[in-house]
PDB file of C-alpha atoms in Angstrom:
ATOM      1  CA  UNK A  14     133.497 135.944 124.636  1.00 81.00           C
ATOM      2  CA  UNK A  15     130.627 135.137 122.292  1.00 85.00           C
ATOM      3  CA  UNK A  16     132.660 132.366 120.690  1.00 89.00           C
ATOM      4  CA  UNK A  17     133.300 130.813 124.110  1.00 92.00           C
ATOM      5  CA  UNK A  18     129.607 130.923 124.998  1.00 93.00           C
ATOM      6  CA  UNK A  19     128.706 129.356 121.646  1.00 94.00           C
ATOM      7  CA  UNK A  20     131.295 126.612 122.203  1.00 94.00           C
ATOM      8  CA  UNK A  21     129.823 125.904 125.649  1.00 95.00           C
ATOM      9  CA  UNK A  22     126.297 125.856 124.264  1.00 95.00           C
ATOM     10  CA  UNK A  23     127.351 123.501 121.463  1.00 96.00           C
ATOM     11  CA  UNK A  24     129.038 121.206 123.989  1.00 96.00           C
ATOM     12  CA  UNK A  25     125.869 121.136 126.108  1.00 96.00           C
ATOM     13  CA  UNK A  26     123.685 120.469 123.063  1.00 97.00           C
ATOM     14  CA  UNK A  27     126.076 117.752 121.888  1.00 97.00           C
ATOM     15  CA  UNK A  28     125.884 116.050 125.296  1.00 97.00           C
ATOM     16  CA  UNK A  29     122.087 116.316 125.332  1.00 97.00           C
ATOM     17  CA  UNK A  30     121.877 114.905 121.821  1.00 97.00           C
ATOM     18  CA  UNK A  31     124.115 111.976 122.762  1.00 97.00           C
ATOM     19  CA  UNK A  32     121.899 111.233 125.763  1.00 97.00           C
ATOM     20  CA  UNK A  33     118.734 111.428 123.680  1.00 98.00           C
ATOM     21  CA  UNK A  34     120.216 109.109 121.049  1.00 98.00           C
ATOM     22  CA  UNK A  35     121.271 106.612 123.706  1.00 97.00           C
ATOM     23  CA  UNK A  36     117.794 106.691 125.252  1.00 98.00           C
ATOM     24  CA  UNK A  37     116.166 106.266 121.854  1.00 98.00           C
ATOM     25  CA  UNK A  38     118.440 103.346 121.016  1.00 97.00           C
ATOM     26  CA  UNK A  39     117.537 101.638 124.303  1.00 97.00           C
ATOM     27  CA  UNK A  40     113.825 102.230 123.743  1.00 98.00           C
ATOM     28  CA  UNK A  41     114.034 100.888 120.191  1.00 97.00           C
ATOM     29  CA  UNK A  42     115.925  97.792 121.336  1.00 97.00           C
ATOM     30  CA  UNK A  43     113.222  97.097 123.921  1.00 97.00           C
ATOM     31  CA  UNK A  44     110.470  97.674 121.375  1.00 97.00           C
ATOM     32  CA  UNK A  45     112.080  95.348 118.841  1.00 97.00           C
ATOM     33  CA  UNK A  46     112.505  92.668 121.505  1.00 97.00           C
ATOM     34  CA  UNK A  47     108.801  92.914 122.369  1.00 97.00           C
ATOM     35  CA  UNK A  48     107.814  92.843 118.689  1.00 97.00           C
ATOM     36  CA  UNK A  49     110.032  89.818 118.024  1.00 96.00           C
ATOM     37  CA  UNK A  50     108.421  87.953 120.919  1.00 96.00           C
ATOM     38  CA  UNK A  51     104.928  88.842 119.714  1.00 97.00           C
ATOM     39  CA  UNK A  52     105.785  87.813 116.166  1.00 96.00           C
ATOM     40  CA  UNK A  53     107.180  84.476 117.364  1.00 95.00           C
ATOM     41  CA  UNK A  54     103.985  83.830 119.309  1.00 96.00           C
ATOM     42  CA  UNK A  55     101.787  84.735 116.342  1.00 96.00           C
ATOM     43  CA  UNK A  56     103.802  82.500 114.029  1.00 96.00           C
ATOM     44  CA  UNK A  57     103.471  79.609 116.465  1.00 95.00           C
ATOM     45  CA  UNK A  58      99.699  80.125 116.636  1.00 96.00           C
ATOM     46  CA  UNK A  59      99.430  80.336 112.848  1.00 96.00           C
ATOM     47  CA  UNK A  60     101.541  77.203 112.397  1.00 95.00           C
ATOM     48  CA  UNK A  61      99.284  75.306 114.805  1.00 95.00           C
ATOM     49  CA  UNK A  62      96.158  76.551 113.060  1.00 95.00           C
ATOM     50  CA  UNK A  63      97.566  75.631 109.657  1.00 94.00           C
ATOM     51  CA  UNK A  64      98.520  72.149 110.889  1.00 93.00           C
ATOM     52  CA  UNK A  65      94.990  71.643 112.206  1.00 93.00           C
ATOM     53  CA  UNK A  66      93.462  72.896 108.947  1.00 92.00           C
ATOM     54  CA  UNK A  67      95.686  70.632 106.887  1.00 90.00           C
ATOM     55  CA  UNK A  68      94.778  67.663 109.091  1.00 89.00           C
ATOM     56  CA  UNK A  69      91.091  68.388 108.507  1.00 88.00           C
ATOM     57  CA  UNK A  70      91.561  68.911 104.785  1.00 86.00           C
ATOM     58  CA  UNK A  71      93.595  65.719 104.465  1.00 84.00           C
ATOM     59  CA  UNK A  72      90.552  63.720 105.580  1.00 85.00           C
ATOM     60  CA  UNK A  73      88.164  65.338 103.093  1.00 81.00           C
ATOM     61  CA  UNK A  74      87.698  64.899  99.350  1.00 70.00           C
ATOM     62  CA  UNK A  75      89.713  67.608  97.629  1.00 63.00           C
ATOM     63  CA  UNK A  76      87.808  69.930  95.286  1.00 63.00           C
ATOM     64  CA  UNK A  77      88.549  69.969  91.605  1.00 59.00           C
ATOM     65  CA  UNK A  78      88.994  72.852  89.231  1.00 59.00           C
ATOM     66  CA  UNK A  79      86.607  72.864  86.315  1.00 60.00           C
ATOM     67  CA  UNK A  80      89.064  73.990  83.661  1.00 62.00           C
ATOM     68  CA  UNK A  81      86.306  75.139  81.342  1.00 63.00           C
ATOM     69  CA  UNK A  82      85.075  77.781  83.807  1.00 59.00           C
ATOM     70  CA  UNK A  83      88.074  78.033  86.192  1.00 53.00           C
ATOM     71  CA  UNK A  84      85.726  77.617  89.167  1.00 53.00           C
ATOM     72  CA  UNK A  85      85.898  75.063  91.933  1.00 52.00           C
ATOM     73  CA  UNK A  86      83.632  72.112  91.391  1.00 50.00           C
ATOM     74  CA  UNK A  87      82.857  69.398  93.937  1.00 51.00           C
ATOM     75  CA  UNK A  88      82.518  66.803  91.146  1.00 50.00           C
ATOM     76  CA  UNK A  89      85.046  66.269  88.378  1.00 49.00           C
ATOM     77  CA  UNK A  90      83.674  66.272  84.865  1.00 51.00           C
ATOM     78  CA  UNK A  91      82.845  62.773  83.702  1.00 52.00           C
ATOM     79  CA  UNK A  92      84.571  63.397  80.385  1.00 55.00           C
ATOM     80  CA  UNK A  93      87.918  63.926  82.069  1.00 55.00           C
ATOM     81  CA  UNK A  94      90.338  61.071  82.429  1.00 59.00           C
ATOM     82  CA  UNK A  95      91.750  60.184  85.841  1.00 56.00           C
ATOM     83  CA  UNK A  96      95.068  61.819  84.985  1.00 56.00           C
ATOM     84  CA  UNK A  97      93.311  65.029  83.927  1.00 55.00           C
ATOM     85  CA  UNK A  98      91.400  65.095  87.204  1.00 51.00           C
ATOM     86  CA  UNK A  99      94.608  64.519  89.137  1.00 53.00           C
ATOM     87  CA  UNK A 100      96.244  67.358  87.214  1.00 52.00           C
ATOM     88  CA  UNK A 101      93.344  69.685  87.986  1.00 49.00           C
ATOM     89  CA  UNK A 102      93.171  68.787  91.657  1.00 49.00           C
ATOM     90  CA  UNK A 103      93.614  71.711  93.999  1.00 47.00           C
ATOM     91  CA  UNK A 104      96.227  70.734  96.530  1.00 49.00           C
ATOM     92  CA  UNK A 105      96.969  72.852  99.532  1.00 47.00           C
ATOM     93  CA  UNK A 106      97.654  70.214 102.140  1.00 48.00           C
ATOM     94  CA  UNK A 107      96.906  67.017 100.287  1.00 47.00           C
ATOM     95  CA  UNK A 108      99.941  64.850  99.639  1.00 48.00           C
TER      96      UNK A 108
END
């Protein structure tokens, strides 16, 4: 008799567990769909912002790296040749 009751209880618990897993799977699928949509929107916003930043930067004089101090300098050193300045140019969006 006890074995039968335990079997029935296990069957009930198994059914409940299956239902909980199915509900959790549905909830997770919905959550991931929402997160994917949000991520797509954020990426689109970031891409637009980056395009705008690059357009602005493309119209400005790029900074140069002063290789002696490894700091950005708005004026290249006069002792550097043109090729050295081009090599030291910081390029994020500049062609």
